[in-house]
């Protein structure tokens, strides 16, 4: 696939989505202060970010509201308390997980909601449920994406089948998701090609959501971008589950569209992200995440090891290599 | 340029060079214990690493031997005290800086030395001096490389001129060096192509030495490799000046040649690298390095900021953006 764009110009189809609350919320159970969320909203507007994801729309019958901050549930009213009528160019997104969202009830018609984009997260084997959610959100007036998770463990033929189902659905965009942070840039190149082919055939845009287990979140994001992928997820200081995500400061340092501003992001990182770390939130590249990424495994064992501040990397390796 | 190799097989031309002492020595002024160096030598042999760089051969008339550990000077006798006759497959390298090495006197004939490879480090504007050093080392019987530093600030035409001079010299290999950690994979792709063209024309191999300012050291190393570059520098836990280098554990996790062993590297990292960090040695990705990388500047301001544990990233940005 030929390179799209170059290092001097910019592609107007590029959109940046800030997933700090949603993926970062997996680090601190979504306990962010209102001040933090308001400041994040303001900095995203100022930095020219295109979308800000406020969290999951999780089912309150399944998850105890007393055990999580409100952004796991992301009520329209809670979003509105931050953004008012959102009279800005920044669009608002939420994520809805297959099997963990009572979407028929909890996702309201778009004209009653501050939300613009509903991102449906699914595994390859739950595509029919994902499509039902996409159709529901589409009917209610939302832009929609489908984020197919854990593709590093799925067969290409199954992924192709899922992409074809999505092509025929009303979904607007399809995301490449490297859930385990196990993919290398040359794999991202091939996967991008596969997704973009379907995207061009059916008129869907393609997005990228990366994890930093092998210090490749930023590299894989710009590799996808170079191949034609246009929606790019990033988080402030890379905050996200385990090894975290593509760092917003790295991504905005790379993008050439003059609407994107790095400086306010640095101000936000210094004022809000550094204190979060100092208060004990733990994320970012570390050897246990490298090991689960290398082994193409879910990072849960590495998250536990990091929380326990384990440095016995070789014993950890022996434990997890025996898991399969 | 077509991709060389794939993710399932391995290329026998790939060589891994451990630069932990040499680039990591810039972090701790080369004060490593003998136990550390002996263990590093053993783990490199066990892990199948091809070359181990013991340090610089710096001029003792220019640098005070009381202010640096011995690996800044890397006497043949000091190397021999570690490796004996080096009856292994691991080759030994040293680095000699243009203008900072009394090579005619301090680099002895190869048959009197445990060293196999002399790597000459130069800027583009000191190529004649570098070539004189290369010719001297070649005459004395060594394998030689030339590592052209700071190429992100040099003109392509000057680099091309330097490559042509090297092509006509007796040098064995030429290294791409991203001194400021400012280059992106698509630039590495183009630079690799330029270097490989000269390499193929004159029969020289090409190497890659990356820095991690933008979390791209590993990504740029495997990008270069994918394009045909064959000598790859890495360091244990990425130890190196400022943001550090490509981490050995990431690189060996990627390479498919069964001679490379990740596990002993994890053991070494846990037993020797973690204590170094706990004792106060500071290296690795941090926002100030990202800023100097982004601005294509020498990392010295970022190193100072990191030592002072500065977190006022936006003020730091304003200070360094005004420097030019």
XYZ file of C-alpha atoms in Angstrom:
648
model
C 0.000 0.000 0.000
C 1.422 3.409 -0.960
C 2.225 5.933 1.745
C -0.511 8.504 2.328
C 0.749 12.025 2.973
C 4.263 13.092 3.944
C 6.114 14.693 6.849
C 5.716 18.291 5.663
C 2.006 18.537 4.874
C -1.105 17.308 6.680
C -4.108 15.189 5.784
C -7.436 16.815 6.620
C -9.020 13.370 7.157
C -6.937 12.832 10.317
C -8.962 13.000 13.557
C -7.530 12.676 17.054
C -9.596 11.093 19.822
C -8.622 11.631 23.455
C -9.348 8.419 25.386
C -7.747 9.508 28.674
C -10.856 9.069 30.822
C -12.024 5.853 29.213
C -8.769 3.878 28.969
C -7.107 5.762 31.851
C -10.194 5.036 33.946
C -9.183 1.370 33.858
C -6.171 2.439 35.966
C -8.045 4.297 38.726
C -11.550 2.773 38.487
C -12.739 6.020 36.875
C -12.238 8.111 40.006
C -11.304 11.413 38.376
C -12.182 14.702 40.050
C -14.637 17.018 38.300
C -11.834 19.586 38.176
C -9.680 17.108 36.252
C -12.445 16.332 33.754
C -13.268 20.022 33.215
C -9.599 20.852 32.664
C -9.252 17.901 30.275
C -12.269 19.093 28.291
C -10.801 22.608 28.079
C -7.350 21.408 27.028
C -8.797 19.154 24.347
C -10.718 22.102 22.913
C -7.606 24.294 23.057
C -5.282 21.649 21.596
C -7.575 21.075 18.605
C -8.381 17.474 19.546
C -11.374 16.236 17.528
C -13.118 13.857 19.940
C -13.043 13.371 23.694
C -14.232 10.061 25.095
C -15.894 10.492 28.483
C -15.931 6.830 29.479
C -17.992 3.689 29.216
C -21.784 3.532 29.247
C -21.703 0.497 31.540
C -24.824 -1.273 32.756
C -25.600 -0.283 36.360
C -27.314 -3.635 36.899
C -23.988 -5.340 36.208
C -21.542 -2.959 37.917
C -21.894 -1.491 41.390
C -22.032 2.307 41.093
C -20.425 2.560 44.551
C -17.310 0.751 43.361
C -16.481 2.954 40.375
C -16.251 6.623 39.530
C -19.127 8.005 37.486
C -17.250 7.875 34.164
C -17.667 4.118 34.000
C -21.339 4.891 33.432
C -21.033 8.267 31.774
C -24.606 9.491 32.232
C -25.664 12.137 29.756
C -26.359 14.458 32.691
C -22.847 13.991 34.079
C -21.337 14.799 30.685
C -23.631 17.819 30.351
C -22.480 19.088 33.758
C -18.987 19.365 32.260
C -19.667 20.485 28.697
C -22.982 22.359 28.941
C -24.233 22.616 25.363
C -20.684 21.849 24.164
C -20.560 24.876 21.916
C -17.128 23.873 20.565
C -15.609 21.921 17.674
C -14.791 19.045 20.034
C -17.096 16.068 19.632
C -18.027 13.798 22.528
C -17.778 10.021 22.452
C -18.617 7.168 24.779
C -17.710 3.503 24.594
C -20.303 0.726 24.858
C -19.040 -2.814 25.460
C -20.909 -5.768 24.000
C -22.547 -7.618 26.871
C -21.885 -4.885 29.411
C -24.179 -2.098 28.207
C -27.971 -1.975 28.402
C -27.960 0.082 25.218
C -31.646 -0.089 24.346
C -32.425 1.629 27.625
C -29.274 3.601 28.492
C -28.369 5.116 25.135
C -30.933 7.829 24.505
C -31.790 9.504 21.220
C -29.013 11.791 20.078
C -31.154 14.918 20.223
C -31.534 14.338 23.987
C -27.793 13.682 24.564
C -24.508 15.619 24.475
C -22.860 12.557 22.904
C -21.897 12.577 19.200
C -20.146 9.251 18.717
C -20.889 5.810 20.188
C -17.947 3.403 19.942
C -18.983 -0.228 20.221
C -16.256 -2.513 21.588
C -16.474 -6.195 20.742
C -14.504 -9.379 20.246
C -14.620 -11.066 16.863
C -16.947 -13.771 18.187
C -19.687 -11.354 19.309
C -20.153 -9.483 16.048
C -23.945 -10.002 15.751
C -24.443 -8.385 19.169
C -22.112 -5.546 18.168
C -24.031 -4.963 14.947
C -27.308 -4.838 16.888
C -25.784 -2.136 19.119
C -24.458 -0.233 16.112
C -27.854 -0.337 14.392
C -29.551 0.839 17.587
C -27.134 3.780 18.016
C -27.337 4.618 14.317
C -31.146 4.690 14.464
C -30.951 6.999 17.479
C -28.873 9.427 15.397
C -25.280 8.805 16.502
C -22.063 8.487 14.556
C -20.795 4.990 15.349
C -17.576 2.998 15.272
C -16.841 -0.637 15.942
C -13.650 -1.425 17.861
C -12.743 -5.075 17.322
C -10.560 -6.035 20.279
C -7.794 -8.627 20.716
C -7.276 -9.152 16.981
C -3.733 -10.408 17.605
C -5.364 -13.611 18.844
C -7.970 -13.898 16.086
C -7.658 -15.620 12.736
C -7.376 -13.397 9.650
C -10.348 -15.177 8.085
C -12.516 -14.406 11.136
C -11.392 -10.783 11.104
C -12.219 -10.594 7.410
C -15.669 -12.017 8.112
C -16.223 -9.452 10.858
C -15.064 -6.630 8.595
C -17.447 -7.746 5.903
C -20.367 -7.769 8.355
C -19.393 -4.260 9.446
C -19.062 -3.121 5.852
C -22.692 -4.014 5.292
C -23.798 -2.379 8.563
C -24.527 1.337 9.096
C -21.308 1.771 11.147
C -19.278 4.866 10.215
C -15.823 3.711 11.246
C -13.896 0.566 12.153
C -11.018 0.522 14.629
C -7.865 -1.564 14.629
C -7.300 -2.392 18.320
C -4.020 -3.878 19.572
C -5.422 -4.909 22.964
C -2.342 -6.815 24.101
C 0.251 -4.430 22.690
C 1.726 -7.378 20.850
C 1.699 -6.174 17.253
C 4.733 -4.867 15.372
C 4.641 -2.025 12.824
C 4.937 -4.385 9.868
C 1.872 -6.260 11.117
C 0.037 -2.959 11.536
C 0.941 -2.236 7.907
C -0.726 -5.454 6.724
C -3.712 -5.103 9.035
C -4.215 -1.478 7.957
C -4.224 -2.628 4.359
C -6.894 -5.233 5.113
C -9.101 -2.769 7.030
C -8.619 0.054 4.523
C -9.634 -2.201 1.661
C -12.954 -2.911 3.371
C -13.219 0.743 4.377
C -12.797 1.922 0.789
C -15.201 -0.705 -0.513
C -17.995 0.219 1.897
C -17.207 3.874 2.651
C -16.066 3.506 6.282
C -13.150 5.287 7.901
C -10.509 3.297 9.790
C -9.131 4.079 13.265
C -6.191 2.910 15.395
C -6.068 2.194 19.137
C -2.629 1.067 20.336
C -1.085 -0.191 23.582
C 2.488 0.433 24.708
C 3.601 -3.000 25.960
C 6.541 -3.075 23.573
C 7.055 0.705 23.392
C 5.261 0.663 20.061
C 1.979 2.487 20.769
C 3.112 5.732 19.142
C 5.072 3.938 16.394
C 2.110 1.711 15.510
C -0.238 4.699 15.514
C 1.874 6.661 13.047
C 2.494 3.502 11.004
C -1.286 3.079 10.654
C -1.648 6.781 9.843
C 1.062 6.584 7.176
C -0.883 3.792 5.521
C -4.140 5.758 5.391
C -5.816 5.172 8.762
C -7.437 8.425 9.844
C -8.905 8.184 13.385
C -6.148 8.076 16.002
C -6.633 7.352 19.709
C -4.266 8.934 22.222
C -4.271 9.682 25.945
C -2.571 12.286 28.095
C 0.903 11.048 29.117
C -0.197 7.716 27.613
C -2.489 6.935 30.588
C -4.310 3.669 29.999
C -4.591 0.103 31.150
C -1.264 -1.573 31.863
C 1.445 -0.179 29.604
C -0.947 2.552 28.496
C -1.673 4.022 25.085
C -0.194 6.283 22.453
C 0.751 9.502 24.284
C -1.138 12.602 23.132
C 2.026 14.708 23.498
C 3.937 12.420 21.124
C 1.088 12.309 18.610
C 0.483 16.081 18.552
C 4.256 16.587 18.283
C 4.115 14.518 15.093
C 0.978 15.841 13.398
C 1.453 18.822 11.122
C -2.094 20.255 10.997
C -1.669 23.711 12.579
C -4.961 23.266 14.454
C -3.191 20.825 16.811
C -1.391 22.498 19.705
C 1.245 20.668 21.763
C 1.844 23.389 24.336
C -1.508 23.233 26.210
C -1.111 19.460 26.393
C 2.288 19.897 28.104
C 0.629 22.312 30.538
C -2.105 19.778 31.273
C 0.353 16.911 31.696
C 2.385 18.907 34.194
C -0.608 20.191 36.146
C -2.860 17.126 36.146
C -1.129 13.937 34.983
C 2.043 14.211 37.088
C -0.027 14.598 40.305
C -2.118 11.534 39.353
C 1.098 9.510 39.151
C 2.432 11.026 42.360
C -0.804 10.004 44.079
C -0.200 6.400 43.085
C -1.869 5.745 39.749
C 0.402 3.339 37.869
C 0.589 2.992 34.116
C 3.174 2.967 31.351
C 5.811 0.704 29.858
C 7.411 -1.777 32.225
C 9.069 -5.180 31.754
C 6.055 -7.325 32.819
C 3.924 -5.631 30.111
C 6.689 -6.221 27.590
C 6.562 -9.916 28.527
C 2.772 -10.304 28.115
C 2.936 -8.256 24.906
C 5.762 -10.461 23.618
C 3.718 -13.552 24.506
C 0.510 -12.095 23.012
C -1.410 -12.422 26.260
C -3.971 -10.321 28.115
C -2.039 -7.908 30.395
C -3.908 -8.846 33.591
C -0.991 -10.844 35.044
C 1.403 -8.001 34.273
C -0.940 -5.448 35.871
C -1.005 -7.559 39.051
C 2.804 -7.934 39.019
C 3.305 -4.205 38.541
C 0.884 -3.350 41.356
C 2.912 -5.630 43.627
C 6.048 -3.838 42.388
C 7.542 -7.164 41.384
C 11.001 -6.924 39.849
C 11.620 -10.681 39.581
C 11.063 -10.528 35.851
C 12.515 -13.937 35.067
C 10.213 -15.700 37.575
C 7.272 -13.725 36.208
C 8.231 -14.826 32.706
C 8.287 -18.476 33.766
C 4.861 -18.117 35.411
C 3.131 -16.618 32.412
C 4.876 -18.651 29.733
C 3.365 -21.716 31.406
C -0.179 -20.321 31.252
C -1.213 -21.545 27.841
C 12.732 -0.379 -1.009
C 11.310 -3.870 -0.637
C 11.021 -5.434 2.792
C 13.884 -7.765 3.679
C 12.839 -10.882 5.563
C 9.564 -11.523 7.363
C 8.230 -12.132 10.875
C 8.530 -15.921 10.774
C 12.069 -16.483 9.527
C 15.401 -14.847 10.349
C 18.153 -13.178 8.374
C 21.620 -14.562 9.123
C 23.182 -11.154 8.321
C 21.616 -9.628 11.461
C 24.128 -8.857 14.230
C 23.268 -7.450 17.651
C 25.707 -5.154 19.431
C 25.345 -4.544 23.164
C 26.287 -0.905 23.876
C 25.277 -0.917 27.563
C 28.684 0.068 28.952
C 29.494 2.611 26.270
C 26.183 4.512 25.964
C 25.059 3.634 29.510
C 28.422 4.878 30.766
C 27.315 8.364 29.738
C 24.708 8.068 32.519
C 27.061 7.096 35.376
C 30.423 8.383 34.104
C 31.425 4.780 33.390
C 31.490 3.755 37.058
C 30.387 0.130 36.702
C 31.604 -2.508 39.124
C 33.793 -5.307 37.793
C 31.082 -7.729 38.901
C 28.585 -5.896 36.675
C 30.894 -5.987 33.660
C 31.724 -9.668 34.155
C 28.032 -10.553 34.452
C 27.229 -8.462 31.378
C 29.914 -10.276 29.402
C 28.528 -13.634 30.503
C 24.923 -12.747 29.704
C 25.859 -11.448 26.256
C 27.606 -14.738 25.505
C 24.610 -16.694 26.804
C 22.016 -14.570 24.993
C 23.779 -14.976 21.651
C 24.637 -11.292 21.306
C 27.219 -10.796 18.556
C 29.285 -7.846 19.822
C 29.792 -6.238 23.214
C 31.112 -2.692 23.319
C 33.307 -2.124 26.365
C 33.405 1.671 26.186
C 35.317 4.538 24.664
C 39.056 4.579 24.040
C 39.269 8.205 25.275
C 42.509 10.176 25.382
C 43.879 10.308 28.939
C 45.575 13.631 28.149
C 42.115 15.129 27.515
C 40.050 13.430 30.238
C 40.997 13.083 33.897
C 41.181 9.380 34.754
C 40.155 10.221 38.325
C 36.840 11.662 37.159
C 35.605 8.667 35.156
C 35.331 4.928 35.510
C 37.865 2.911 33.552
C 35.490 2.065 30.700
C 35.785 5.588 29.334
C 39.334 4.596 28.462
C 38.841 0.881 27.962
C 42.468 -0.221 28.187
C 43.172 -3.525 26.502
C 44.396 -4.861 29.855
C 41.132 -3.910 31.579
C 39.127 -5.681 28.881
C 41.406 -8.708 29.124
C 40.862 -8.850 32.888
C 37.185 -9.489 32.118
C 37.308 -11.644 29.008
C 40.679 -13.436 29.276
C 41.326 -14.810 25.800
C 37.617 -14.354 25.002
C 37.216 -17.904 23.835
C 33.578 -17.292 22.803
C 31.572 -16.261 19.736
C 31.085 -12.783 21.213
C 33.219 -10.134 19.564
C 34.551 -7.127 21.445
C 34.180 -3.544 20.260
C 35.335 -0.144 21.448
C 34.294 3.317 20.313
C 36.823 5.967 19.297
C 35.583 9.562 18.990
C 37.118 11.882 16.421
C 39.155 14.490 18.290
C 38.967 12.656 21.606
C 41.111 9.583 20.963
C 44.893 9.436 20.560
C 44.414 6.513 18.214
C 47.900 6.329 16.748
C 49.249 5.679 20.215
C 46.316 4.129 22.127
C 44.927 1.678 19.586
C 47.433 -1.154 19.408
C 47.796 -3.765 16.705
C 44.922 -6.228 16.780
C 47.145 -9.204 17.513
C 48.105 -7.523 20.814
C 44.497 -6.624 21.745
C 41.287 -8.416 22.790
C 39.317 -5.952 20.637
C 37.783 -7.072 17.323
C 35.901 -3.998 16.131
C 36.789 -0.294 16.352
C 33.773 1.997 15.868
C 34.761 5.507 14.860
C 32.223 8.168 15.877
C 32.214 11.419 13.936
C 30.099 14.346 12.834
C 29.632 14.918 9.123
C 32.076 17.830 9.172
C 35.015 15.814 10.509
C 35.002 13.011 7.942
C 38.676 13.343 6.900
C 39.750 12.829 10.519
C 37.364 9.869 10.809
C 38.769 8.298 7.644
C 42.297 8.679 8.986
C 41.246 6.823 12.142
C 39.496 4.124 10.107
C 42.561 3.626 7.918
C 44.768 3.435 10.999
C 42.540 0.808 12.687
C 42.166 -1.121 9.443
C 45.956 -1.218 8.983
C 46.293 -2.492 12.548
C 43.979 -5.391 11.674
C 40.582 -4.397 13.103
C 37.101 -4.595 11.695
C 35.881 -0.984 11.580
C 32.643 0.963 11.415
C 31.941 4.646 11.067
C 29.084 6.060 13.145
C 28.003 9.401 11.682
C 26.302 11.268 14.510
C 23.594 13.954 14.581
C 22.466 13.315 11.006
C 19.028 14.781 11.772
C 20.762 18.178 11.703
C 22.887 17.532 8.610
C 21.992 18.165 4.974
C 21.278 15.117 2.806
C 23.908 16.286 0.331
C 26.557 16.412 3.073
C 25.534 12.972 4.322
C 25.757 11.661 0.776
C 29.237 13.148 0.446
C 30.292 11.517 3.719
C 28.846 8.154 2.632
C 30.733 8.357 -0.623
C 34.008 9.052 1.207
C 33.310 6.064 3.454
C 32.432 3.897 0.472
C 35.904 4.490 -0.911
C 37.570 3.900 2.489
C 38.462 0.501 3.978
C 35.620 0.797 6.571
C 33.556 -2.394 6.964
C 30.275 -0.895 8.130
C 28.449 2.426 8.352
C 26.019 3.288 11.124
C 22.856 5.368 11.003
C 22.864 7.283 14.310
C 19.795 9.162 15.555
C 21.704 11.134 18.201
C 18.808 13.367 19.188
C 16.059 10.748 19.002
C 14.236 13.031 16.618
C 13.723 10.790 13.600
C 10.453 9.047 12.716
C 10.211 5.573 11.159
C 9.376 6.939 7.727
C 12.562 9.017 7.843
C 14.524 5.950 8.943
C 13.066 4.187 5.908
C 14.444 6.848 3.544
C 17.775 7.134 5.341
C 18.183 3.337 5.347
C 17.584 3.347 1.625
C 20.276 5.997 1.107
C 22.809 4.173 3.311
C 22.008 0.736 1.884
C 22.490 1.987 -1.670
C 26.023 3.114 -0.798
C 26.534 -0.081 1.215
C 25.571 -2.275 -1.719
C 27.674 -0.234 -4.144
C 30.835 -0.462 -2.045
C 30.268 -3.690 -0.101
C 29.726 -2.199 3.381
C 27.142 -3.335 5.916
C 24.801 -0.797 7.511
C 24.009 -0.452 11.233
C 21.434 1.384 13.345
C 21.904 3.205 16.662
C 18.675 4.734 17.992
C 17.648 6.937 20.916
C 14.325 6.778 22.722
C 13.345 10.458 23.045
C 10.054 9.868 21.248
C 9.602 6.236 22.318
C 10.825 5.214 18.884
C 14.226 3.614 19.584
C 12.924 0.055 19.212
C 10.510 0.979 16.411
C 13.230 2.760 14.417
C 15.624 -0.140 14.955
C 13.182 -2.715 13.578
C 12.173 -0.315 10.801
C 15.831 -0.105 9.738
C 16.144 -3.879 10.037
C 13.051 -4.436 7.908
C 14.629 -2.318 5.185
C 17.859 -4.324 5.148
C 20.047 -2.776 7.875
C 21.907 -5.602 9.610
C 23.923 -4.323 12.627
C 21.614 -3.356 15.484
C 22.673 -1.560 18.669
C 20.781 -2.233 21.889
C 21.411 -1.816 25.618
C 20.138 -3.607 28.691
C 16.848 -2.023 29.836
C 17.612 0.668 27.228
C 20.328 2.239 29.418
C 21.941 5.143 27.580
C 22.323 8.877 27.553
C 19.114 10.767 28.245
C 16.119 8.827 26.985
C 18.357 5.826 26.383
C 18.557 3.373 23.502
C 16.741 0.452 21.966
C 16.178 -2.026 24.808
C 17.947 -5.377 24.363
C 14.930 -7.200 25.848
C 12.599 -5.698 23.227
C 14.999 -6.431 20.380
C 15.688 -10.045 21.380
C 11.931 -10.507 21.878
C 11.496 -9.516 18.236
C 14.358 -11.375 16.533
C 13.606 -14.900 15.375
C 17.115 -16.376 15.140
C 17.056 -19.185 17.734
C 20.577 -18.281 18.837
C 19.152 -15.186 20.588
C 17.880 -15.857 24.105
C 15.562 -13.425 25.898
C 15.455 -15.206 29.247
C 19.071 -14.595 30.423
C 18.610 -10.927 29.511
C 15.550 -10.742 31.795
C 17.640 -12.331 34.546
C 20.395 -9.766 34.024
C 17.957 -6.839 33.953
C 16.396 -7.941 37.230
C 19.705 -8.640 38.986
C 21.854 -5.767 37.674
C 19.867 -3.050 35.888
C 17.094 -2.591 38.460
C 19.668 -2.041 41.275
C 21.483 0.543 39.121
C 18.230 2.480 38.829
C 17.479 2.057 42.515
C 20.925 3.460 43.300
C 20.056 6.609 41.370
C 21.173 6.176 37.758
C 18.564 7.960 35.630
C 17.766 7.149 32.019
C 14.763 6.403 29.860
C 11.860 8.172 28.201
C 10.605 11.299 29.922
C 8.811 14.436 28.702
C 11.907 16.719 28.573
C 13.608 14.236 26.212
C 10.471 14.095 24.095
C 10.646 17.900 23.837
C 14.312 18.046 22.735
C 13.682 15.134 20.353
C 10.639 16.915 18.934
C 12.706 20.087 18.497
C 15.672 18.143 17.021
C 18.080 19.407 19.676
C 20.953 17.891 21.635
C 19.493 16.340 24.825
C 21.831 18.157 27.246
C 19.118 20.586 28.463
C 16.723 17.686 29.005
C 19.348 15.692 30.893
C 19.871 18.665 33.223
C 16.097 19.109 33.684
C 15.629 15.428 34.461
C 18.489 15.419 36.983
C 16.805 18.336 38.743
C 13.539 16.317 38.635
C 11.821 19.232 36.908
C 8.171 18.621 36.099
C 7.416 22.130 34.789
C 7.373 20.837 31.257
C 5.724 23.876 29.710
C 8.358 26.255 31.156
C 11.088 23.878 30.004
C 9.544 23.881 26.541
C 9.564 27.694 26.432
C 13.215 27.764 27.548
C 14.468 25.380 24.906
C 12.256 26.550 22.046
C 13.923 29.961 22.446
C 17.433 28.508 22.141
C 17.856 28.657 18.405
